[in-house]
mmCIF file of C-alpha atoms and ligand atoms in Angstrom:
data_model
loop_
_atom_site.group_PDB
_atom_site.id
_atom_site.type_symbol
_atom_site.label_atom_id
_atom_site.label_comp_id
_atom_site.label_asym_id
_atom_site.label_seq_id
_atom_site.Cartn_x
_atom_site.Cartn_y
_atom_site.Cartn_z
ATOM 1 C CA UNK A 1 0.000 0.000 0.000
ATOM 2 C CA UNK A 2 1.317 3.401 -0.945
ATOM 3 C CA UNK A 3 1.805 6.079 1.676
ATOM 4 C CA UNK A 4 1.448 9.615 0.350
ATOM 5 C CA UNK A 5 2.818 12.452 2.414
ATOM 6 C CA UNK A 6 1.266 15.875 2.324
ATOM 7 C CA UNK A 7 1.625 19.245 3.949
ATOM 8 C CA UNK A 8 0.541 22.852 3.915
ATOM 9 C CA UNK A 9 2.894 25.466 2.425
ATOM 10 C CA UNK A 10 4.890 26.329 5.542
ATOM 11 C CA UNK A 11 5.046 22.734 6.770
ATOM 12 C CA UNK A 12 3.339 23.281 10.095
ATOM 13 C CA UNK A 13 0.547 20.952 8.988
ATOM 14 C CA UNK A 14 1.739 17.562 7.784
ATOM 15 C CA UNK A 15 -0.084 14.320 7.210
ATOM 16 C CA UNK A 16 0.089 10.909 5.613
ATOM 17 C CA UNK A 17 -2.494 9.127 3.528
ATOM 18 C CA UNK A 18 -2.577 5.409 2.903
ATOM 19 C CA UNK A 19 -3.918 4.315 -0.456
ATOM 20 C CA UNK A 20 -3.778 4.680 -4.195
ATOM 21 C CA UNK A 21 -4.835 8.027 -5.523
ATOM 22 C CA UNK A 22 -7.558 7.540 -8.089
ATOM 23 C CA UNK A 23 -10.040 10.056 -9.349
ATOM 24 C CA UNK A 24 -10.052 13.483 -7.728
ATOM 25 C CA UNK A 25 -12.981 15.870 -7.574
ATOM 26 C CA UNK A 26 -13.085 19.471 -8.706
ATOM 27 C CA UNK A 27 -16.169 21.072 -7.221
ATOM 28 C CA UNK A 28 -17.723 24.384 -8.217
ATOM 29 C CA UNK A 29 -19.395 25.244 -4.904
ATOM 30 C CA UNK A 30 -18.788 28.616 -3.261
ATOM 31 C CA UNK A 31 -15.710 27.513 -1.324
ATOM 32 C CA UNK A 32 -14.136 24.980 -3.716
ATOM 33 C CA UNK A 33 -14.313 27.334 -6.679
ATOM 34 C CA UNK A 34 -12.409 29.950 -4.701
ATOM 35 C CA UNK A 35 -9.656 27.755 -3.341
ATOM 36 C CA UNK A 36 -9.249 25.478 -6.359
ATOM 37 C CA UNK A 37 -8.639 22.279 -4.449
ATOM 38 C CA UNK A 38 -8.639 18.841 -6.072
ATOM 39 C CA UNK A 39 -10.312 16.560 -3.571
ATOM 40 C CA UNK A 40 -9.410 12.943 -2.919
ATOM 41 C CA UNK A 41 -12.165 11.339 -0.832
ATOM 42 C CA UNK A 42 -11.321 8.516 1.574
ATOM 43 C CA UNK A 43 -12.314 7.024 4.935
ATOM 44 C CA UNK A 44 -11.074 9.393 7.661
ATOM 45 C CA UNK A 45 -9.038 6.520 9.144
ATOM 46 C CA UNK A 46 -6.758 6.577 6.065
ATOM 47 C CA UNK A 47 -5.615 10.104 6.940
ATOM 48 C CA UNK A 48 -3.018 10.330 9.693
ATOM 49 C CA UNK A 49 -2.077 13.707 11.087
ATOM 50 C CA UNK A 50 1.630 14.206 11.772
ATOM 51 C CA UNK A 51 1.005 17.555 13.353
ATOM 52 C CA UNK A 52 -0.703 19.002 16.371
ATOM 53 C CA UNK A 53 -4.447 19.443 16.176
ATOM 54 C CA UNK A 54 -3.999 22.955 17.610
ATOM 55 C CA UNK A 55 -2.033 24.048 14.518
ATOM 56 C CA UNK A 56 -5.092 23.443 12.371
ATOM 57 C CA UNK A 57 -7.759 26.029 11.841
ATOM 58 C CA UNK A 58 -11.330 24.957 11.195
ATOM 59 C CA UNK A 59 -13.788 26.746 8.967
ATOM 60 C CA UNK A 60 -17.489 25.947 9.096
ATOM 61 C CA UNK A 61 -20.331 27.370 7.029
ATOM 62 C CA UNK A 62 -23.824 26.555 5.817
ATOM 63 C CA UNK A 63 -24.960 23.426 7.703
ATOM 64 C CA UNK A 64 -21.607 23.016 9.471
ATOM 65 C CA UNK A 65 -21.507 19.457 8.132
ATOM 66 C CA UNK A 66 -17.941 19.700 6.821
ATOM 67 C CA UNK A 67 -14.943 20.791 8.859
ATOM 68 C CA UNK A 68 -12.687 22.632 6.416
ATOM 69 C CA UNK A 69 -9.216 22.395 7.910
ATOM 70 C CA UNK A 70 -6.387 24.770 7.115
ATOM 71 C CA UNK A 71 -3.001 25.779 8.458
ATOM 72 C CA UNK A 72 -3.350 28.520 11.056
ATOM 73 C CA UNK A 73 -0.024 29.976 9.914
ATOM 74 C CA UNK A 74 0.040 29.884 6.093
ATOM 75 C CA UNK A 75 -3.674 29.427 5.453
ATOM 76 C CA UNK A 76 -3.413 26.534 3.009
ATOM 77 C CA UNK A 77 -6.387 24.181 2.964
ATOM 78 C CA UNK A 78 -5.095 20.634 3.169
ATOM 79 C CA UNK A 79 -8.207 18.582 3.909
ATOM 80 C CA UNK A 80 -11.794 18.534 5.078
ATOM 81 C CA UNK A 81 -13.624 16.179 7.403
ATOM 82 C CA UNK A 82 -17.215 15.072 7.485
ATOM 83 C CA UNK A 83 -19.523 12.088 7.410
ATOM 84 C CA UNK A 84 -21.093 10.283 4.476
ATOM 85 C CA UNK A 85 -24.842 9.503 4.273
ATOM 86 C CA UNK A 86 -24.218 6.304 6.271
ATOM 87 C CA UNK A 87 -22.531 8.295 9.070
ATOM 88 C CA UNK A 88 -19.060 6.955 8.224
ATOM 89 C CA UNK A 89 -16.289 9.474 8.894
ATOM 90 C CA UNK A 90 -14.705 10.626 5.648
ATOM 91 C CA UNK A 91 -11.889 12.942 4.691
ATOM 92 C CA UNK A 92 -11.384 14.924 1.511
ATOM 93 C CA UNK A 93 -7.681 15.539 1.060
ATOM 94 C CA UNK A 94 -6.507 18.321 -1.206
ATOM 95 C CA UNK A 95 -4.377 16.406 -3.720
ATOM 96 C CA UNK A 96 -2.512 19.636 -4.461
ATOM 97 C CA UNK A 97 -0.919 19.353 -1.002
ATOM 98 C CA UNK A 98 0.558 15.890 -1.612
ATOM 99 C CA UNK A 99 4.262 15.434 -2.300
ATOM 100 C CA UNK A 100 5.421 14.130 -5.672
ATOM 101 C CA UNK A 101 2.029 14.068 -7.376
ATOM 102 C CA UNK A 102 1.880 14.859 -11.077
ATOM 103 C CA UNK A 103 -1.298 16.919 -10.909
ATOM 104 C CA UNK A 104 -1.801 17.041 -14.660
ATOM 105 C CA UNK A 105 -1.906 13.230 -14.756
ATOM 106 C CA UNK A 106 -4.818 12.923 -12.322
ATOM 107 C CA UNK A 107 -8.265 12.017 -13.578
ATOM 108 C CA UNK A 108 -10.488 14.909 -12.540
ATOM 109 C CA UNK A 109 -14.213 14.501 -12.035
ATOM 110 C CA UNK A 110 -16.193 17.728 -12.050
ATOM 111 C CA UNK A 111 -18.867 17.955 -9.381
ATOM 112 C CA UNK A 112 -21.687 20.455 -9.530
ATOM 113 C CA UNK A 113 -21.627 21.391 -5.852
ATOM 114 C CA UNK A 114 -23.095 24.790 -6.666
ATOM 115 C CA UNK A 115 -26.398 23.062 -7.403
ATOM 116 C CA UNK A 116 -26.679 21.625 -3.870
HETATM 117 ZN ZN1 ZN B 1 1.222 26.215 6.907
#
């Protein structure tokens, strides 16, 4: 199993993800369109923080269903946390924060989040 390492820009937030990166999602909702993240969805258990929880900021809006996490120092959004319809904990990692990923080679699925 591949371990991907990721971080924010300044390095204060670091994490590891276990798994093979497949399709990533580009969403056009109000927040995703602004930050331009490419989201890799996975069970939350596959995401391991290598940093202190206190170094992460949390942004909530709308129904507060998703915890948008970002570095409190450099502001980069590295992942979000939430639950799926079956109440399983999921994470959406910003593939742009992963080390050694050829972004142009990723299969991108466009999601019409604006319509939700
Ligand atoms: Zn940072």
